[in-house]
Coordinates of C-alpha atoms in Angstrom, one line a residue:
M1 CA 26.4 49.5 -11.6
N2 CA 27.5 48.3 -8.5
P3 CA 30.1 51.1 -7.4
V4 CA 32.9 48.3 -6.2
R5 CA 32.9 47.0 -9.7
S6 CA 32.7 50.5 -11.5
S7 CA 35.9 51.1 -9.7
R8 CA 37.5 48.0 -10.9
R9 CA 36.6 48.7 -14.7
L10 CA 37.9 51.8 -14.9
F11 CA 41.2 50.3 -12.8
L12 CA 41.1 47.6 -15.8
A13 CA 40.3 50.0 -18.5
A14 CA 43.4 52.5 -17.2
S15 CA 45.9 49.9 -16.7
A16 CA 44.7 48.0 -20.3
S17 CA 45.5 51.6 -21.9
G18 CA 49.0 51.3 -20.2
S19 CA 48.4 53.8 -17.4
T20 CA 49.0 51.9 -14.4
L21 CA 50.5 48.3 -14.1
A22 CA 51.8 47.4 -17.4
A23 CA 53.7 43.6 -18.5
A24 CA 56.8 43.5 -17.2
P25 CA 59.4 43.6 -19.8
A26 CA 61.2 40.2 -20.3
A27 CA 64.0 38.6 -21.8
S28 CA 63.7 37.6 -25.3
R29 CA 65.5 34.7 -26.5
V30 CA 67.8 34.7 -29.4
L31 CA 66.6 31.4 -31.2
G32 CA 68.6 28.8 -32.9
A33 CA 67.7 26.8 -36.1
N34 CA 66.7 24.3 -33.5
D35 CA 65.0 25.7 -30.6
R36 CA 61.6 24.6 -29.9
I37 CA 59.3 27.8 -29.6
N38 CA 57.3 28.3 -26.4
V39 CA 53.7 29.9 -27.0
G40 CA 51.6 31.6 -25.0
M41 CA 47.3 31.9 -25.7
I42 CA 45.7 34.3 -25.6
G43 CA 41.7 33.7 -26.0
V44 CA 40.7 30.2 -26.4
G45 CA 37.2 30.7 -27.9
S46 CA 36.4 29.4 -30.8
K47 CA 38.9 31.3 -33.0
G48 CA 41.6 30.4 -30.4
R49 CA 40.4 26.7 -30.0
G50 CA 41.4 26.6 -34.1
H51 CA 44.5 27.7 -33.5
L52 CA 45.4 25.3 -30.6
R53 CA 44.4 22.7 -32.5
L54 CA 46.6 23.3 -35.2
L55 CA 49.6 24.1 -33.2
L56 CA 49.1 20.9 -31.2
R57 CA 49.1 19.3 -34.6
R58 CA 52.4 21.1 -35.5
S59 CA 54.2 20.4 -31.9
Q60 CA 53.5 16.6 -32.2
D61 CA 54.2 16.7 -36.3
A62 CA 57.5 19.0 -36.0
G63 CA 58.3 19.3 -32.7
D64 CA 59.3 22.9 -33.2
V65 CA 56.4 24.6 -31.4
R66 CA 55.3 23.9 -27.7
I67 CA 52.0 25.7 -25.8
A68 CA 53.0 26.7 -22.6
A69 CA 50.1 29.4 -21.4
I70 CA 46.8 30.0 -21.6
S71 CA 44.9 33.0 -20.9
D72 CA 41.2 33.7 -21.2
V73 CA 38.4 35.4 -19.1
Y74 CA 36.3 32.6 -19.6
R75 CA 36.9 30.0 -16.5
K76 CA 35.5 26.9 -18.7
R77 CA 37.4 27.6 -21.9
R78 CA 40.6 28.2 -19.7
E79 CA 40.4 25.0 -18.2
E80 CA 39.5 23.2 -21.1
A81 CA 42.5 24.2 -23.1
L82 CA 45.0 23.7 -19.9
S83 CA 43.2 20.0 -20.1
Q84 CA 43.9 19.7 -24.1
T85 CA 47.4 20.9 -23.9
G86 CA 48.5 19.2 -20.9
L87 CA 49.4 21.8 -18.8
G88 CA 48.7 22.4 -14.9
A89 CA 46.6 25.1 -13.6
R90 CA 49.8 27.1 -12.8
E91 CA 50.0 28.0 -16.5
G92 CA 46.6 29.2 -16.6
H93 CA 46.0 32.9 -16.5
V94 CA 42.9 35.3 -16.0
D95 CA 45.4 38.3 -16.8
Y96 CA 47.2 38.3 -19.7
R97 CA 49.8 40.3 -18.8
E98 CA 50.7 37.8 -15.9
L99 CA 51.4 35.6 -19.2
L100 CA 53.7 38.3 -20.9
A101 CA 55.6 38.4 -17.8
R102 CA 56.9 35.4 -18.2
P103 CA 60.3 34.9 -19.3
D104 CA 59.5 31.6 -21.0
I105 CA 57.3 32.8 -23.4
D106 CA 58.8 33.5 -26.6
A107 CA 55.5 34.5 -29.1
V108 CA 52.0 35.1 -28.1
W109 CA 48.8 34.1 -30.0
I110 CA 45.8 36.7 -29.8
A111 CA 42.6 35.4 -30.5
T112 CA 40.2 37.7 -28.3
P113 CA 37.3 40.2 -29.9
D114 CA 38.4 43.1 -31.6
H115 CA 38.3 45.8 -29.4
W116 CA 41.4 44.2 -27.5
H117 CA 43.9 43.5 -30.1
A118 CA 45.8 47.1 -30.3
T119 CA 46.2 46.8 -26.3
M120 CA 47.1 43.4 -25.8
A121 CA 49.8 43.4 -29.2
L122 CA 51.2 46.6 -27.9
D123 CA 51.8 45.2 -24.4
A124 CA 53.2 41.6 -26.0
V125 CA 55.9 43.8 -28.5
E126 CA 57.0 46.4 -25.0
A127 CA 57.5 42.8 -23.3
G128 CA 59.7 41.3 -25.6
K129 CA 57.1 39.2 -27.1
D130 CA 56.4 37.8 -31.1
V131 CA 52.9 38.2 -31.7
Y132 CA 50.5 36.5 -34.3
L133 CA 47.8 38.7 -34.0
E134 CA 44.2 37.7 -35.4
K135 CA 42.4 39.7 -38.0
P136 CA 41.3 42.6 -38.2
M137 CA 45.0 44.1 -36.8
T138 CA 42.9 46.4 -34.2
Y139 CA 40.1 48.1 -33.8
T140 CA 40.6 51.7 -34.8
I141 CA 43.0 53.3 -37.1
D142 CA 44.8 54.9 -34.7
E143 CA 45.4 51.8 -32.9
A144 CA 46.9 50.4 -36.1
R145 CA 49.2 53.0 -36.4
R146 CA 50.5 53.0 -32.9
L147 CA 51.1 49.1 -32.9
A148 CA 52.9 49.5 -36.5
A149 CA 55.3 52.1 -34.7
A150 CA 55.6 50.0 -31.7
V151 CA 56.3 46.7 -34.0
E152 CA 59.0 48.5 -35.8
S153 CA 60.7 50.4 -33.0
T154 CA 61.2 47.1 -31.0
G155 CA 62.1 44.9 -33.6
R156 CA 59.7 42.0 -32.7
V157 CA 57.9 40.4 -35.3
L158 CA 54.3 40.4 -36.1
Q159 CA 51.7 38.4 -38.3
V160 CA 47.9 39.5 -39.0
G161 CA 46.5 36.0 -39.1
S162 CA 44.9 36.5 -42.4
Q163 CA 45.9 33.2 -43.7
H164 CA 44.6 34.1 -47.1
V165 CA 47.5 36.2 -47.9
S166 CA 49.8 33.2 -47.9
D167 CA 47.6 31.8 -50.4
R168 CA 50.4 31.4 -53.4
R169 CA 47.3 32.3 -55.6
F170 CA 47.5 35.9 -55.0
H171 CA 51.6 35.8 -55.1
M172 CA 51.1 34.6 -58.8
A173 CA 49.0 36.8 -59.7
R174 CA 51.1 39.8 -58.3
E175 CA 54.2 38.3 -60.4
V176 CA 51.5 38.5 -63.4
I177 CA 50.5 42.1 -62.8
G178 CA 54.3 42.9 -62.4
K179 CA 54.7 41.5 -65.7
G180 CA 52.2 44.0 -67.5
W181 CA 50.4 40.9 -69.0
I182 CA 46.8 42.6 -68.0
G183 CA 48.6 45.8 -68.0
P184 CA 47.9 48.7 -65.4
V185 CA 45.1 47.7 -62.8
V186 CA 42.1 49.2 -63.3
W187 CA 39.6 47.7 -60.4
A188 CA 38.9 44.8 -58.2
Q189 CA 36.1 42.7 -56.9
N190 CA 35.7 40.2 -54.2
T191 CA 32.8 39.0 -52.1
Y192 CA 32.5 36.8 -48.7
C193 CA 28.7 35.9 -48.3
R194 CA 27.0 33.5 -45.7
N195 CA 23.3 32.6 -45.1
S196 CA 21.7 31.3 -41.4
L197 CA 18.8 30.7 -40.8
Y198 CA 19.0 32.5 -37.2
G199 CA 21.4 34.7 -38.4
E200 CA 25.6 34.9 -38.4
W201 CA 27.0 35.3 -35.1
N202 CA 24.0 34.2 -33.1
Y203 CA 26.5 31.4 -31.3
A204 CA 25.4 29.1 -29.0
I205 CA 25.3 30.8 -25.3
D206 CA 26.8 28.5 -22.9
P207 CA 24.7 28.3 -19.8
E208 CA 27.7 27.9 -17.3
G209 CA 28.6 31.3 -18.8
S210 CA 27.8 33.3 -15.7
P211 CA 29.5 36.4 -14.0
E212 CA 31.1 33.9 -11.5
S213 CA 33.0 32.1 -14.6
I214 CA 33.6 35.3 -16.9
D215 CA 35.6 38.3 -15.7
W216 CA 33.0 40.9 -17.1
D217 CA 35.5 43.6 -16.3
R218 CA 38.2 42.3 -18.2
F219 CA 36.0 41.3 -21.0
L220 CA 34.9 44.8 -21.6
G221 CA 38.6 46.5 -21.0
T222 CA 38.1 49.8 -22.5
A223 CA 34.9 49.2 -24.1
P224 CA 31.6 51.2 -22.9
A225 CA 30.8 50.0 -19.3
R226 CA 27.5 47.8 -19.5
P227 CA 26.3 45.4 -17.0
F228 CA 26.9 41.5 -17.2
S229 CA 25.1 40.0 -20.8
A230 CA 25.9 36.5 -21.8
E231 CA 24.7 37.3 -25.1
R232 CA 27.3 39.9 -25.8
F233 CA 30.3 38.1 -24.3
F234 CA 29.1 35.0 -26.8
R235 CA 27.9 37.1 -30.0
W236 CA 29.9 39.7 -29.6
R237 CA 30.5 40.3 -33.4
K238 CA 27.0 41.6 -33.7
Y239 CA 28.0 44.4 -31.4
W240 CA 29.8 47.9 -32.4
D241 CA 31.7 48.1 -29.2
Y242 CA 33.8 45.5 -30.0
S243 CA 33.3 44.6 -33.6
G244 CA 33.3 46.0 -37.4
G245 CA 30.6 43.2 -38.4
I246 CA 31.3 41.9 -42.1
A247 CA 33.9 44.5 -42.4
T248 CA 36.5 43.7 -39.9
D249 CA 35.5 39.9 -39.7
L250 CA 35.4 38.6 -43.3
F251 CA 35.8 41.9 -45.6
Y252 CA 39.4 42.2 -44.0
H253 CA 40.4 38.8 -45.2
R254 CA 39.0 39.5 -48.8
L255 CA 41.2 42.9 -49.1
A256 CA 44.2 42.0 -48.2
P257 CA 44.9 39.6 -50.8
L258 CA 43.6 42.0 -53.5
M259 CA 46.1 44.5 -52.2
L260 CA 48.7 42.3 -51.8
M261 CA 48.4 41.8 -55.4
M262 CA 48.2 45.4 -56.9
G263 CA 50.1 47.2 -54.5
T264 CA 50.0 47.7 -50.7
E265 CA 49.6 51.6 -50.2
F266 CA 46.6 53.2 -48.1
P267 CA 43.1 54.2 -49.6
R268 CA 42.1 57.6 -51.0
R269 CA 38.4 57.9 -50.2
V270 CA 36.0 55.3 -48.9
S271 CA 32.4 54.6 -48.5
G272 CA 30.1 52.0 -47.1
H273 CA 26.7 50.8 -47.7
G274 CA 23.9 48.4 -46.6
G275 CA 21.8 47.6 -43.7
I276 CA 20.0 45.1 -41.2
Y277 CA 17.2 43.8 -44.0
V278 CA 16.6 40.4 -42.0
H279 CA 18.2 39.4 -38.9
R280 CA 17.3 42.3 -36.9
E281 CA 18.5 41.3 -33.2
R282 CA 22.1 43.0 -33.9
E283 CA 23.4 46.5 -34.5
V284 CA 25.9 45.8 -37.2
P285 CA 24.6 45.2 -40.6
D286 CA 23.8 42.0 -42.2
T287 CA 24.3 43.2 -45.8
Y288 CA 27.4 45.3 -46.2
A289 CA 29.2 46.9 -49.5
T290 CA 32.4 49.0 -49.7
V291 CA 34.1 50.7 -52.2
I292 CA 38.0 51.8 -51.5
E293 CA 39.6 53.9 -53.8
F294 CA 43.1 54.2 -54.2
G295 CA 45.6 56.1 -56.3
S296 CA 44.9 54.4 -59.5
H297 CA 42.4 52.1 -59.1
F298 CA 39.4 50.7 -57.1
V299 CA 38.0 47.7 -55.0
S300 CA 34.5 46.9 -54.6
M301 CA 33.6 44.4 -51.9
S302 CA 30.0 43.3 -51.5
A303 CA 28.2 40.6 -49.2
S304 CA 25.3 39.5 -47.2
M305 CA 25.2 37.2 -44.1
A306 CA 21.5 36.8 -45.3
S307 CA 22.0 35.3 -48.7
S308 CA 24.9 33.3 -50.2
A309 CA 24.3 33.2 -53.7
G310 CA 27.2 36.5 -53.8
N311 CA 29.7 33.9 -53.6
S312 CA 29.2 32.2 -56.9
G313 CA 28.0 35.3 -58.5
M314 CA 30.9 37.9 -57.8
P315 CA 34.3 35.6 -57.8
P316 CA 37.4 37.4 -57.1
M317 CA 38.6 39.1 -60.2
V318 CA 41.4 41.5 -61.1
Y319 CA 40.6 43.7 -63.7
G320 CA 43.4 45.5 -65.8
H321 CA 43.6 48.0 -68.7
E322 CA 44.6 45.0 -71.2
G323 CA 43.3 41.3 -69.2
A324 CA 42.0 40.2 -66.2
I325 CA 43.0 37.7 -63.5
S326 CA 40.7 35.2 -62.3
F327 CA 41.2 32.5 -59.5
L328 CA 40.7 28.7 -59.9
P329 CA 40.6 26.0 -57.3
G330 CA 44.8 25.4 -57.3
A331 CA 45.6 27.9 -60.4
I332 CA 45.1 31.3 -61.8
E333 CA 43.4 32.2 -65.2
V334 CA 45.1 35.1 -67.5
R335 CA 42.7 36.9 -70.2
P336 CA 43.9 39.5 -72.4
E337 CA 40.9 42.0 -74.0
F338 CA 40.4 41.3 -77.5
Q339 CA 42.2 44.3 -78.1
F340 CA 45.6 43.1 -76.9
A341 CA 45.3 39.5 -77.8
S342 CA 48.2 40.0 -80.1
K343 CA 50.2 41.9 -77.8
F344 CA 49.8 39.3 -74.8
R345 CA 50.5 36.5 -77.0
H346 CA 53.7 38.3 -77.7
A347 CA 54.5 38.0 -74.3
T348 CA 53.5 35.1 -73.3
G349 CA 53.0 32.7 -76.4
Q350 CA 49.9 31.8 -75.5
D351 CA 46.1 33.2 -76.2
S352 CA 45.1 32.9 -72.2
L353 CA 46.9 31.0 -69.6
V354 CA 45.8 29.0 -66.6
I355 CA 48.6 29.0 -64.6
E356 CA 48.7 26.4 -61.5
V357 CA 50.2 26.5 -58.2
D358 CA 50.3 23.7 -55.4
R359 CA 47.1 23.3 -53.3
Q360 CA 48.1 24.4 -49.8
N361 CA 46.9 24.3 -46.2
V362 CA 46.9 28.1 -46.1
S363 CA 46.3 28.3 -42.9
A364 CA 49.4 26.4 -41.8
D365 CA 52.1 27.8 -43.9
H366 CA 50.7 31.6 -42.5
V367 CA 51.7 29.7 -39.1
G368 CA 55.0 28.7 -40.9
N369 CA 56.1 31.8 -42.4
F370 CA 55.5 32.9 -39.1
L371 CA 57.2 30.8 -36.9
D372 CA 60.5 30.7 -39.6
C373 CA 60.4 34.7 -39.5
M374 CA 60.7 34.6 -35.8
R375 CA 64.0 32.7 -36.3
S376 CA 65.2 34.6 -39.6
R377 CA 63.7 38.3 -38.1
D378 CA 62.7 38.6 -41.5
E379 CA 59.4 40.3 -42.1
P380 CA 56.6 38.1 -42.2
V381 CA 54.1 37.6 -45.2
F382 CA 51.2 39.9 -43.6
D383 CA 53.8 42.3 -41.2
A384 CA 52.3 44.9 -39.0
H385 CA 52.7 48.3 -41.6
F386 CA 50.6 46.3 -44.6
G387 CA 48.1 45.6 -41.7
Y388 CA 47.7 48.9 -40.9
Q389 CA 46.9 49.6 -44.5
V390 CA 44.9 47.1 -44.8
M391 CA 42.8 48.2 -41.7
T392 CA 42.9 52.0 -42.7
G393 CA 40.6 51.0 -45.9
I394 CA 38.5 48.2 -43.8
R395 CA 38.0 51.1 -40.7
L396 CA 36.7 53.9 -43.1
G397 CA 34.0 51.7 -44.8
V398 CA 32.6 50.9 -41.3
D399 CA 33.4 54.8 -40.3
S400 CA 31.4 55.8 -43.5
Y401 CA 28.9 53.6 -43.2
R402 CA 27.7 54.7 -39.7
T403 CA 28.0 58.2 -40.8
G404 CA 26.4 58.1 -44.0
R405 CA 29.1 59.8 -45.8
M406 CA 31.9 59.1 -47.7
I407 CA 35.6 59.7 -46.2
A408 CA 38.4 60.8 -47.5
Y409 CA 41.9 60.0 -46.5
D410 CA 45.3 61.6 -46.7
P411 CA 47.9 58.9 -47.4
H412 CA 50.8 61.2 -47.1
G413 CA 49.7 62.9 -43.4
Q414 CA 47.9 59.5 -43.0
R415 CA 44.7 61.1 -41.4
V416 CA 40.6 61.8 -42.2
V417 CA 40.5 65.0 -44.0
P418 CA 37.1 66.8 -45.0
A419 CA 35.7 65.5 -48.3
P420 CA 35.9 67.7 -51.5
Q421 CA 32.6 69.6 -52.3
P422 CA 31.1 68.7 -55.1
R423 CA 31.8 70.0 -58.7
P424 CA 29.4 72.3 -59.8
E425 CA 28.1 70.1 -63.1
Y426 CA 27.2 67.6 -60.4
E427 CA 25.5 69.8 -57.8
G428 CA 22.2 70.0 -59.2
T429 CA 19.8 72.5 -57.4
G430 CA 22.3 72.8 -54.3
K431 CA 21.9 70.4 -51.4
N432 CA 18.8 68.5 -52.2
F433 CA 20.3 66.0 -54.5
D434 CA 17.1 64.3 -55.0
E435 CA 15.6 67.1 -57.5
P436 CA 16.4 67.1 -61.0
P437 CA 18.5 70.0 -62.0
R438 CA 16.4 73.2 -63.5
R439 CA 16.4 73.6 -66.5
P440 CA 17.6 77.4 -67.9
P441 CA 15.1 79.6 -68.7
R442 CA 14.2 79.8 -72.5
R443 CA 15.1 82.8 -74.5
P444 CA 12.0 84.9 -75.3
R445 CA 11.2 84.6 -78.9
A446 CA 12.0 87.2 -81.5
N447 CA 9.0 88.7 -83.1
G448 CA 7.8 88.0 -86.3

């Protein structure tokens, strides 16, 4: 690597970790009920462009929000976003910290690769900005812990951008569980499958993307130093340096609503499974499953990016000792176990229930909840502490998959702990668990 580029990359990495230049704190406005919220967009790739369109629609319909600045390391994306929003070149920034230093910015939208989430969000709250942070909350568990603490200490509002937490069906299901209609929760399941001829996350590589138009060092940040790669830049979700694959891209969406319904807490043990079965040109698995154990129940999630049949074969379900909850379009269905049918009928007056909820635009509602909380200073529906708990379960699954072992976690100390040794009745012949247990020697028969 060129020593000048290497030195510059090290400088950027150091600054990103807070050891050199940091975003200057900016005075935070106290927003009135009728004040328009000024937003800075950090990252306007495919996900960021979706948020851009949503906010532009809200700006036109409600007029209570305005996109005031854009930051992206890819010149083409930055300039396209500026044109789309009607902003001038002065409102475009390569270095996101310049955006954070602007006193006219009230909130930032962070939609960058996963490995940048924590650094940018930490810098943002310390600069006095509220944050809408795309899922996953962070890249590591320690980053999530530090970010949750920073949000609490600064009093900023942070909404994790998993819009399914705003789905009213899951809030209704939480009420049902709270009423005891399905008894103690035992386990839950969910999936998120896709299928692609060419492989998930093999996004188009823009021929204009080059070392001249992309600030590669800023893209890498604290990730391992590598020569410029358009493949890695445009298809970053396939690589461990920047992503956790299915777990962080899709299962974060699935785990959060289940935890919302069953109770938000840290996991106790987590295992990750799967492999690269079809689409070989990647580091992350194309098929993945995880089991996340909590204090009194567990969650099982399976997915494949090489088969979509699982979407119909493993729908979201919550199973209690006395009944179960399934999810329909615009409704939830609650059915008792036959042993508890009379108890259910006594409590509800029905043999089973289909509870309808208003159909909604969950993305718009999730954004609206964040903007409302910016004014009220209430906790949003997917706050930083909840995001930290979800991130812990998700990341432990990734680490389990990569190390090939189940990982135990101490919810009170909030740390990974050595896995307990197997109980003797499960030990078989010692370390070789593939062999059947040996039979004890037969007693000799008595003569005669």
